[in-house]
Short mmCIF file of C-alpha atoms in Angstrom, two decimals:
data_model
loop_
_atom_site.label_atom_id
_atom_site.label_comp_id
_atom_site.label_asym_id
_atom_site.label_seq_id
_atom_site.Cartn_x
_atom_site.Cartn_y
_atom_site.Cartn_z
CA MET A 1 70.34 37.61 61.75
CA HIS A 2 71.49 36.92 65.22
CA PRO A 3 75.33 38.00 65.31
CA GLU A 4 76.95 35.38 67.16
CA GLN A 5 78.80 38.16 69.13
CA ALA A 6 75.52 38.80 71.10
CA GLN A 7 76.17 35.47 72.17
CA THR A 8 78.72 35.38 73.39
CA THR A 9 78.39 39.32 75.48
CA ASP A 10 75.96 37.86 77.11
CA VAL A 11 77.79 34.89 78.21
CA GLU A 12 80.49 37.33 79.10
CA ILE A 13 77.77 39.67 81.10
CA LEU A 14 77.30 36.54 83.38
CA ARG A 15 81.14 35.77 83.65
CA ASN A 16 81.36 39.74 84.34
CA ILE A 17 78.54 38.59 86.90
CA ALA A 18 79.65 36.22 88.35
CA GLY A 19 82.88 38.15 88.89
CA GLY A 20 80.38 41.24 91.15
CA ASP A 21 80.05 43.33 88.58
CA GLU A 22 77.21 45.75 88.77
CA GLN A 23 77.00 47.13 86.27
CA ALA A 24 77.29 44.16 84.64
CA LEU A 25 73.94 43.38 86.23
CA SER A 26 72.21 46.32 84.89
CA SER A 27 73.20 45.60 81.42
CA LEU A 28 71.77 42.31 81.50
CA TYR A 29 68.36 44.24 83.18
CA ASP A 30 68.36 47.27 80.98
CA ARG A 31 68.41 43.97 78.04
CA TYR A 32 66.23 41.34 78.94
CA ARG A 33 63.49 43.21 81.04
CA LEU A 34 61.02 43.90 78.72
CA ILE A 35 60.55 40.77 77.15
CA LEU A 36 61.47 38.53 81.37
CA PHE A 37 58.64 41.50 81.78
CA GLY A 38 55.95 40.67 79.53
CA LEU A 39 56.85 36.86 80.20
CA ILE A 40 56.17 37.33 84.56
CA LEU A 41 53.15 39.55 84.06
CA ARG A 42 51.91 36.91 81.52
CA ILE A 43 51.21 34.16 83.87
CA LEU A 44 50.82 36.24 87.07
CA HIS A 45 48.91 38.67 85.52
CA SER A 46 49.37 41.53 87.95
CA GLN A 47 51.95 44.14 87.51
CA ALA A 48 52.95 44.63 91.26
CA GLU A 49 53.61 40.42 91.39
CA ALA A 50 55.24 40.84 88.28
CA GLU A 51 57.81 43.12 88.71
CA ASP A 52 58.59 41.27 92.95
CA VAL A 53 59.53 38.33 90.76
CA LEU A 54 61.15 40.06 87.95
CA GLN A 55 63.56 41.78 91.08
CA GLU A 56 63.51 38.03 92.23
CA VAL A 57 64.94 36.19 89.15
CA PHE A 58 68.12 39.40 88.87
CA LEU A 59 68.91 38.64 92.43
CA GLN A 60 68.66 35.16 92.02
CA VAL A 61 71.38 36.12 88.71
CA TRP A 62 73.60 38.31 90.39
CA ARG A 63 73.84 35.67 93.18
CA ARG A 64 74.42 32.76 90.90
CA ALA A 65 75.53 33.69 87.53
CA SER A 66 78.57 31.79 88.84
CA ASP A 67 76.09 28.69 88.16
CA PHE A 68 75.38 28.81 84.63
CA ASP A 69 77.80 26.43 82.31
CA GLU A 70 78.17 27.57 78.70
CA THR A 71 78.37 24.12 77.71
CA ARG A 72 75.53 22.60 79.27
CA GLY A 73 72.71 25.75 77.54
CA ARG A 74 72.04 29.05 76.36
CA PRO A 75 72.34 31.27 78.66
CA PHE A 76 68.81 33.29 77.26
CA THR A 77 67.27 29.77 77.33
CA TRP A 78 68.45 29.49 81.09
CA LEU A 79 67.19 33.39 81.84
CA VAL A 80 63.72 33.45 80.78
CA THR A 81 63.33 29.10 82.31
CA LEU A 82 64.24 30.77 85.43
CA ALA A 83 62.15 34.34 84.57
CA ARG A 84 59.50 31.17 84.37
CA SER A 85 59.56 28.75 87.51
CA ARG A 86 60.21 31.33 89.36
CA ALA A 87 57.25 33.18 87.98
CA ILE A 88 55.07 29.83 88.71
CA ASP A 89 55.82 29.71 92.10
CA ARG A 90 54.91 32.55 92.58
CA LEU A 91 51.68 32.08 90.99
CA ARG A 92 51.29 28.70 92.80
CA SER A 93 51.86 30.23 96.09
CA LEU A 94 49.43 32.81 95.91
CA ALA A 95 46.67 30.18 95.04
CA SER A 96 47.50 28.18 98.07
CA ARG A 97 47.93 31.54 100.31
CA ASP A 98 44.71 33.19 99.48
CA ARG A 99 41.63 32.50 96.51
CA THR A 100 40.87 35.46 96.68
CA ALA A 101 44.37 36.94 96.35
CA GLN A 102 44.15 35.16 92.83
CA GLU A 103 40.90 37.61 92.12
CA SER A 104 42.32 40.84 92.83
CA ILE A 105 45.82 40.81 91.61
CA ARG A 106 43.25 40.63 88.21
CA ASP A 107 43.97 44.12 87.23
CA VAL A 108 46.22 43.21 83.94
CA PRO A 109 47.54 46.60 82.80
CA ASP A 110 46.64 47.31 79.24
CA SER A 111 50.56 48.78 78.98
CA THR A 112 51.84 46.37 77.42
CA SER A 113 54.13 48.17 75.13
CA ASN A 114 54.34 47.57 71.56
CA ALA A 115 56.85 44.86 70.33
CA ALA A 116 59.20 46.77 68.65
CA ASP A 117 60.09 48.43 71.33
CA ASP A 118 62.54 45.27 72.75
CA ALA A 119 64.33 45.86 69.53
CA VAL A 120 66.67 42.80 70.02
CA LYS A 121 64.37 40.08 70.46
CA SER A 122 61.20 41.91 68.24
CA GLU A 123 62.08 40.28 64.52
CA GLN A 124 62.52 36.49 66.48
CA GLY A 125 59.20 37.24 68.51
CA GLU A 126 57.25 37.38 65.08
CA ILE A 127 59.30 33.75 63.79
CA VAL A 128 57.36 31.96 67.45
CA ARG A 129 53.91 33.90 66.59
CA SER A 130 54.45 32.58 63.11
CA ALA A 131 54.77 29.50 64.46
CA LEU A 132 52.11 29.08 66.93
CA LYS A 133 50.15 29.91 64.33
CA GLU A 134 50.64 26.90 62.00
CA LEU A 135 49.68 24.46 65.28
CA PRO A 136 46.68 22.95 65.21
CA ASP A 137 44.45 24.34 67.88
CA GLU A 138 44.43 21.35 70.53
CA GLN A 139 48.74 21.30 71.07
CA ARG A 140 49.50 24.99 70.55
CA LYS A 141 46.72 25.39 73.62
CA THR A 142 48.29 22.15 75.27
CA LEU A 143 51.78 24.15 74.93
CA LEU A 144 50.07 27.27 76.46
CA LEU A 145 48.39 26.51 79.29
CA ALA A 146 52.17 24.44 79.91
CA TYR A 147 54.20 26.99 79.84
CA PHE A 148 51.68 30.20 81.23
CA GLU A 149 49.62 28.23 83.50
CA GLY A 150 52.47 26.12 84.70
CA LEU A 151 50.01 23.51 84.66
CA THR A 152 51.54 19.68 85.07
CA GLN A 153 49.62 17.44 81.72
CA SER A 154 46.79 15.38 84.66
CA GLU A 155 45.56 18.79 85.20
CA ILE A 156 45.61 19.99 81.84
CA ALA A 157 43.58 16.66 81.21
CA GLU A 158 41.00 17.46 83.97
CA ARG A 159 40.94 20.95 82.89
CA LEU A 160 40.34 19.87 79.71
CA LYS A 161 37.79 17.31 79.99
CA THR A 162 40.46 15.19 78.34
CA PRO A 163 41.81 11.53 78.99
CA LEU A 164 45.44 12.14 80.07
CA GLY A 165 46.89 10.12 77.03
CA THR A 166 45.70 12.23 74.60
CA VAL A 167 46.93 15.18 77.11
CA LYS A 168 50.72 13.75 76.32
CA THR A 169 50.48 12.83 72.21
CA ARG A 170 49.52 16.71 71.77
CA MET A 171 51.64 18.21 73.89
CA ARG A 172 54.82 15.76 72.79
CA SER A 173 52.97 16.20 69.07
CA GLY A 174 53.23 19.55 69.88
CA MET A 175 56.35 20.51 70.74
CA ILE A 176 57.49 18.24 67.63
CA LYS A 177 56.19 20.30 65.19
CA LEU A 178 56.85 23.53 67.27
CA ARG A 179 61.10 22.10 66.94
CA GLU A 180 59.99 21.78 62.89
CA LEU A 181 58.78 25.12 62.07
CA LEU A 182 61.28 26.84 63.65
CA GLY A 183 64.11 24.51 62.33
CA GLU A 184 67.27 25.75 63.04
CA ARG A 185 66.77 29.35 63.33
CA VAL A 186 65.98 28.00 67.28
CA LYS A 187 69.56 28.75 67.70
CA ASP A 188 69.25 32.67 67.05
CA LEU A 189 65.86 32.95 68.64
CA ILE A 190 67.83 32.51 71.96
CA MET B 1 61.16 0.39 85.94
CA ARG B 2 61.49 2.42 83.28
CA GLU B 3 63.32 2.46 80.11
CA HIS B 4 66.70 4.65 78.08
CA GLU B 5 63.54 5.38 76.03
CA ASP B 6 60.61 5.56 78.15
CA TYR B 7 61.94 8.92 79.72
CA LYS B 8 63.06 9.84 75.62
CA GLU B 9 58.94 10.28 75.83
CA MET B 10 59.17 12.32 78.49
CA ILE B 11 61.94 15.33 78.02
CA ALA B 12 60.01 17.44 75.91
CA ALA B 13 57.30 18.17 78.61
CA HIS B 14 59.89 18.33 81.38
CA ALA B 15 61.38 21.07 79.78
CA LEU B 16 57.28 22.47 79.59
CA GLY B 17 57.43 22.14 83.47
CA ALA B 18 54.50 19.50 82.90
CA LEU B 19 55.44 16.57 84.18
CA GLU B 20 53.67 15.56 87.72
CA ALA B 21 56.35 15.74 90.56
CA ALA B 22 57.31 12.27 90.67
CA GLU B 23 57.88 11.76 87.31
CA ALA B 24 60.63 14.69 86.98
CA ARG B 25 62.61 13.88 90.14
CA GLU B 26 62.59 10.37 88.06
CA LEU B 27 63.14 11.90 84.88
CA ASP B 28 66.66 14.45 86.93
CA ALA B 29 67.74 11.60 88.34
CA HIS B 30 67.88 9.24 85.17
CA LEU B 31 69.06 13.02 82.92
CA ALA B 32 72.09 13.46 85.69
CA SER B 33 73.57 10.19 84.59
CA CYS B 34 72.47 9.98 80.81
CA ALA B 35 74.94 12.12 78.67
CA GLU B 36 72.38 11.08 75.78
CA CYS B 37 69.48 12.25 77.29
CA ARG B 38 70.01 15.57 79.33
CA VAL B 39 71.56 17.22 75.55
CA GLU B 40 68.60 16.21 74.57
CA PHE B 41 66.80 18.14 77.55
CA GLU B 42 69.10 20.94 76.64
CA SER B 43 68.01 21.16 73.05
CA TRP B 44 63.88 21.59 74.19
CA GLN B 45 64.90 24.03 76.45
CA ASP B 46 65.46 25.86 74.05
CA VAL B 47 62.09 25.22 72.48
CA ALA B 48 60.38 26.14 75.92
CA ALA B 49 61.70 29.11 76.00
CA SER B 50 60.60 30.38 72.39
CA LEU B 51 57.29 30.25 73.38
CA VAL B 52 58.51 33.53 76.08
CA TYR B 53 57.15 35.60 72.19
CA ALA B 54 53.85 34.56 72.69
CA ALA B 55 53.60 36.62 75.73
CA PRO B 56 53.42 40.48 74.32
CA THR B 57 56.34 42.58 75.94
CA SER B 58 55.51 44.73 78.90
CA LYS B 59 57.68 47.78 80.75
CA PRO B 60 58.18 47.68 83.88
CA SER B 61 58.54 50.30 86.07
CA ALA B 62 61.76 52.70 85.68
CA GLU B 63 62.05 53.00 89.64
CA LEU B 64 62.32 48.78 89.16
CA ARG B 65 65.96 49.02 88.75
CA SER B 66 66.81 51.55 90.47
CA ARG B 67 65.56 49.00 94.04
CA LEU B 68 67.62 46.02 92.37
CA LEU B 69 70.59 47.83 92.36
CA ALA B 70 69.92 48.86 95.84
CA SER B 71 69.57 45.29 97.25
CA VAL B 72 72.21 44.14 95.00
CA ARG B 73 74.49 46.82 96.91
CA ALA B 74 73.03 45.43 100.36
CA GLU B 75 74.10 42.42 99.31
CA ALA B 76 77.46 43.27 98.51
CA ALA B 77 77.96 44.73 101.48
CA GLN B 78 78.26 41.82 103.13
CA PRO B 79 81.82 40.39 104.32
CA SER B 80 80.64 36.41 102.47
CA SER B 81 80.35 38.32 98.95
CA PRO B 82 83.34 39.35 96.53
CA VAL B 83 83.71 43.21 96.50
CA ILE B 84 84.50 43.45 100.75
CA ILE B 85 87.26 40.77 99.29
CA LYS B 86 88.65 42.86 96.57
CA GLU B 87 88.32 46.21 99.56
CA SER B 88 90.14 44.10 102.19
CA VAL B 89 92.66 43.19 99.41
CA LYS B 90 93.17 46.84 98.40
CA SER B 91 93.55 48.03 101.72
CA LYS B 92 96.07 45.25 102.28
CA GLY B 93 98.07 46.28 99.81
CA ILE B 94 98.69 50.14 100.48
CA ALA B 95 99.81 49.21 104.41
CA VAL B 96 102.09 47.67 102.36
CA GLU B 97 103.54 50.01 100.90
CA SER B 98 103.00 52.23 103.21
CA SER B 99 105.89 51.02 106.09
CA LYS B 100 107.57 49.73 103.44
CA VAL B 101 107.65 54.64 102.84
CA GLU B 102 108.40 54.37 106.36
CA SER B 103 111.92 51.91 106.42
CA ASN B 104 112.75 53.21 103.33
CA VAL B 105 112.41 57.65 103.29
CA VAL B 106 111.84 59.48 106.41
CA PRO B 107 114.32 58.68 109.23
CA PHE B 108 112.07 58.64 112.82
CA GLU B 109 113.84 61.53 114.78
CA LYS B 110 112.38 64.36 112.22
CA PRO B 111 108.75 64.58 112.90
CA ALA B 112 109.34 63.71 116.16
CA ARG B 113 110.80 67.89 117.03
CA ARG B 114 108.06 68.58 114.56
CA SER B 115 105.68 71.01 116.29
CA TRP B 116 102.87 70.26 118.65
CA SER B 117 100.48 70.92 116.46
CA THR B 118 101.76 68.93 113.49
CA ALA B 119 101.07 66.43 116.03
CA SER B 120 97.39 66.83 117.01
CA GLN B 121 96.80 67.14 112.42
CA VAL B 122 97.66 63.97 112.79
CA TRP B 123 96.06 62.31 115.94
CA ALA B 124 93.19 64.26 114.05
CA ILE B 125 93.66 63.23 110.99
CA ALA B 126 93.92 60.16 112.42
CA ALA B 127 91.22 60.14 115.00
CA SER B 128 88.35 60.80 112.43
CA LEU B 129 90.24 57.95 110.43
CA ALA B 130 88.78 55.93 113.32
CA PHE B 131 85.97 58.06 113.03
CA ILE B 132 85.43 57.30 109.63
CA ALA B 133 86.00 53.00 109.54
CA LEU B 134 83.19 53.05 113.30
CA ILE B 135 80.44 54.83 110.64
CA ALA B 136 81.28 51.96 107.79
CA SER B 137 80.86 49.17 109.62
CA LEU B 138 78.27 50.57 111.31
CA VAL B 139 76.82 50.48 107.52
CA LEU B 140 78.74 47.24 107.17
CA LEU B 141 76.22 45.96 109.69
CA TRP B 142 73.37 47.76 109.28
CA ASN B 143 72.84 46.11 105.00
CA ARG B 144 74.14 43.37 106.40
CA ASN B 145 71.18 42.92 109.55
CA ASN B 146 68.32 44.23 106.91
CA ALA B 147 69.66 41.51 104.70
CA MET B 148 69.38 38.48 107.27
CA GLN B 149 66.55 40.02 108.38
CA GLN B 150 64.62 40.35 104.82
CA GLU B 151 65.73 36.81 104.55
CA MET B 152 64.52 35.45 107.30
CA ALA B 153 61.21 36.54 106.78
CA ARG B 154 61.83 35.45 103.00
CA VAL B 155 62.15 31.65 105.20
CA THR B 156 59.47 31.95 107.65
CA THR B 157 57.30 32.71 104.86
CA GLN B 158 57.97 29.53 103.10
CA LEU B 159 57.69 27.67 106.14
CA ASP B 160 54.36 28.67 106.92
CA GLU B 161 53.07 28.27 103.55
CA ALA B 162 55.02 24.93 103.27
CA GLN B 163 52.72 23.75 106.47
CA VAL B 164 49.50 25.53 104.63
CA GLU B 165 50.49 22.76 101.95
CA LEU B 166 50.77 20.11 104.23
CA THR B 167 47.65 20.18 106.27
CA ARG B 168 45.33 20.15 102.60
CA GLU B 169 47.90 17.53 101.23
CA ARG B 170 47.48 15.79 104.83
CA GLU B 171 43.53 15.96 104.75
CA ILE B 172 43.42 15.21 101.28
CA LEU B 173 45.20 12.21 101.99
CA SER B 174 43.06 11.21 104.78
CA ARG B 175 40.48 12.05 103.08
CA GLU B 176 41.22 9.86 99.97
CA ARG B 177 42.28 6.80 102.30
CA GLU B 178 39.05 7.18 104.07
CA ALA B 179 37.29 6.34 100.52
CA ARG B 180 39.67 3.67 99.83
CA GLU B 181 38.04 2.14 102.47
CA LEU B 182 35.36 2.52 102.33
CA ILE B 183 34.80 1.87 98.72
CA SER B 184 37.04 -2.12 99.51
CA ALA B 185 34.92 -2.89 102.20
CA PRO B 186 33.16 -5.89 101.12
CA GLU B 187 29.52 -5.54 101.49
CA SER B 188 30.03 -1.18 100.32
CA ARG B 189 27.37 -0.32 97.24
CA ILE B 190 28.49 1.98 95.14
CA MET B 191 25.60 4.57 93.52
CA THR B 192 25.63 7.32 90.14
CA LEU B 193 23.55 10.06 91.40
CA ALA B 194 22.06 12.77 88.19
CA GLY B 195 21.66 16.17 88.63
CA THR B 196 17.47 16.68 88.30
CA GLU B 197 16.22 20.00 86.19
CA MET B 198 17.47 21.70 88.94
CA ALA B 199 21.19 21.31 88.38
CA THR B 200 22.02 19.27 85.48
CA ARG B 201 25.27 19.59 85.07
CA ALA B 202 25.02 18.22 88.78
CA ARG B 203 26.69 14.89 90.26
CA ALA B 204 27.63 12.92 92.77
CA LYS B 205 28.64 9.54 93.90
CA PHE B 206 27.22 7.61 97.25
CA VAL B 207 28.96 5.14 99.39
CA TYR B 208 27.99 3.29 101.72
CA ASP B 209 28.99 0.39 104.01
CA ARG B 210 26.24 -2.45 104.43
CA LYS B 211 27.00 -3.85 107.29
CA THR B 212 28.99 -0.91 109.63
CA GLY B 213 26.43 1.62 107.71
CA ARG B 214 29.37 4.14 106.96
CA ALA B 215 28.71 6.24 103.85
CA MET B 216 30.12 9.01 102.71
CA LEU B 217 28.83 11.72 99.04
CA MET B 218 30.95 13.12 96.22
CA ALA B 219 29.18 16.35 94.09
CA ASP B 220 30.43 17.92 91.86
CA ASP B 221 28.92 21.14 89.65
CA LEU B 222 26.09 21.52 92.21
CA PRO B 223 25.93 24.87 92.69
CA PRO B 224 26.33 26.82 95.91
CA ALA B 225 23.01 26.63 98.05
CA PRO B 226 21.82 29.90 98.15
CA ALA B 227 21.77 31.61 101.99
CA GLY B 228 19.49 30.44 104.82
CA LYS B 229 19.88 27.06 102.41
CA ALA B 230 21.33 23.87 102.00
CA TYR B 231 21.07 20.41 100.76
CA GLN B 232 20.11 17.22 102.05
CA LEU B 233 20.57 13.74 101.75
CA TRP B 234 17.43 11.26 101.69
CA TYR B 235 17.16 7.54 101.93
CA ILE B 236 14.45 6.28 100.68
CA ALA B 237 12.93 2.36 101.15
CA GLU B 238 10.65 0.85 98.79
CA GLY B 239 6.74 1.93 100.50
CA LYS B 240 7.98 3.92 103.09
CA PRO B 241 8.30 8.18 103.60
CA PRO B 242 11.64 9.30 102.52
CA MET B 243 14.26 9.12 105.98
CA PRO B 244 16.39 12.35 106.31
CA GLY B 245 20.23 11.92 105.93
CA HIS B 246 22.79 14.50 106.77
CA VAL B 247 23.33 17.70 105.01
CA PHE B 248 25.70 20.12 103.86
CA ASN B 249 26.91 23.31 101.05
CA THR B 250 29.31 22.23 97.68
CA ASN B 251 32.47 24.77 98.07
CA ALA B 252 32.52 28.08 95.64
CA ALA B 253 33.93 25.93 92.98
CA GLY B 254 30.68 23.38 93.21
CA HIS B 255 32.17 20.80 95.24
CA ALA B 256 31.03 19.09 97.78
CA GLU B 257 32.56 15.46 100.53
CA MET B 258 30.34 14.65 103.26
CA ARG B 259 30.16 11.91 105.76
CA ASP B 260 27.28 9.77 107.31
CA GLN B 261 26.04 7.46 109.34
CA LEU B 262 23.53 5.43 108.20
CA SER B 263 20.92 3.78 110.34
CA GLU B 264 19.53 -0.29 109.88
CA GLU B 265 16.41 0.73 108.17
CA ALA B 266 18.52 3.39 106.12
CA ARG B 267 20.32 1.15 104.47
CA SER B 268 18.09 -1.06 102.43
CA ALA B 269 16.98 2.39 100.68
CA THR B 270 16.93 1.94 96.93
CA ILE B 271 16.62 5.45 96.19
CA PHE B 272 18.34 8.26 97.21
CA ALA B 273 18.20 11.93 96.42
CA VAL B 274 19.33 15.50 97.27
CA THR B 275 17.19 18.32 97.97
CA LEU B 276 17.26 22.22 99.35
CA GLU B 277 16.13 22.58 102.80
CA PRO B 278 16.45 25.79 105.00
CA SER B 279 19.79 25.01 106.09
CA ASN B 280 19.16 23.43 109.63
CA GLY B 281 17.45 19.90 107.40
CA VAL B 282 14.48 18.63 108.09
CA ASN B 283 12.05 15.85 108.95
CA ALA B 284 10.64 15.06 105.23
CA PRO B 285 11.86 16.45 102.90
CA THR B 286 9.91 20.25 101.59
CA GLY B 287 11.98 21.43 98.48
CA PRO B 288 12.82 20.96 94.96
CA LYS B 289 15.33 17.75 93.93
CA TYR B 290 18.40 18.70 92.73
CA LEU B 291 20.90 15.45 92.68
CA LEU B 292 18.30 11.26 92.18
CA SER B 293 19.58 8.04 91.88
CA ALA B 294 19.40 6.54 88.96
CA THR B 295 16.18 3.46 89.79
CA SER B 296 17.29 0.02 89.04
#
């Protein structure tokens, strides 16, 4: 389903970016902006903040493409991990800087594009969404709270009024179940 | 000390970014020295990254692309960047070539004997080249300056944030230390106060030292008092009128912390209550009870 070539191209693009090729950065941006912007917007709920973070992410890719080690992970995982952690950092600094800022950024736009727009990854998205649906509610909730709201295990325990041990078990079981459901396909997804 | 197996259990949560900061640091240190766990971590990172599909895709504005490329170019204009290194290499190459051409072909006397107008043309070209070089270096400097200013603004903001965070952490720490000292005092008493029908979800802990009279109240889920009003704590000993304690208010989250100093008399109280009163406090309770200790 997932052409091995595309994977090589991601690696090549990153190599070119590391060599100072602006064109390569543009093509990486064009390839993943929809999915990464969706992720950041889902975390920050603000178009303006999310655009700022997306720009920051690609600037960091520009500066640090040479740090990417293809033997230690996949380019897409690297990108997603970078985007998610930048967005969570921003979320925390917004929360600590100004509580009211958080209130005012609740202007989530409805313009979330159809998943089909993102020709590169829409099929893969369907696979993950249906795998998530198969997880028990409380496991799914634990994973999503950690991933999209940046909560630690003890913060989740507090939020859900659930013992910490239970949260840890749910998180681990949820991840194991998700890995099982995705199986070998996880390699094609990312 | 944790073992390899304990760390292995934590890896999936780490890939989700859900460990506490100290745990995460400890696990990172282990990952640095354990290849097996590192491979495991990389595979969990793939699983975690697949969650990106749980968010709907969305389009950033079209201007963002040009903004991004502009800032990339601004960075590329800095001398330390690879682009400039290439340029200087290129210009060196040209210089070498032109000197070769000179030595190989053109005898020096001939051009010297050319007309004045040709010489002035050469000067004009040289001058405009120098001018272009000047402009180019000005643009470079300007870009560099801009980038540095941006960087400085960013660092300053980060520093401010860090300081705010530090102050907050310190406050929390000192409150925690105070509470710990109070609780561990040999003659400390801890009372639980439950919400009345006015605020059924409210609850509070009241700790006081019977020897020194130092006291602390920590309340949760108590609705913020309306304007002009505040909560007031009362100490009630059998057969005596209630003794007034401090007034306090809750934050938006319904949480409150209050310190008080109990008189000798108040330390013999058996019942503790919180009522809603005018914000300056009163000498005898007038408003409804919100919190009440369990009678023992």
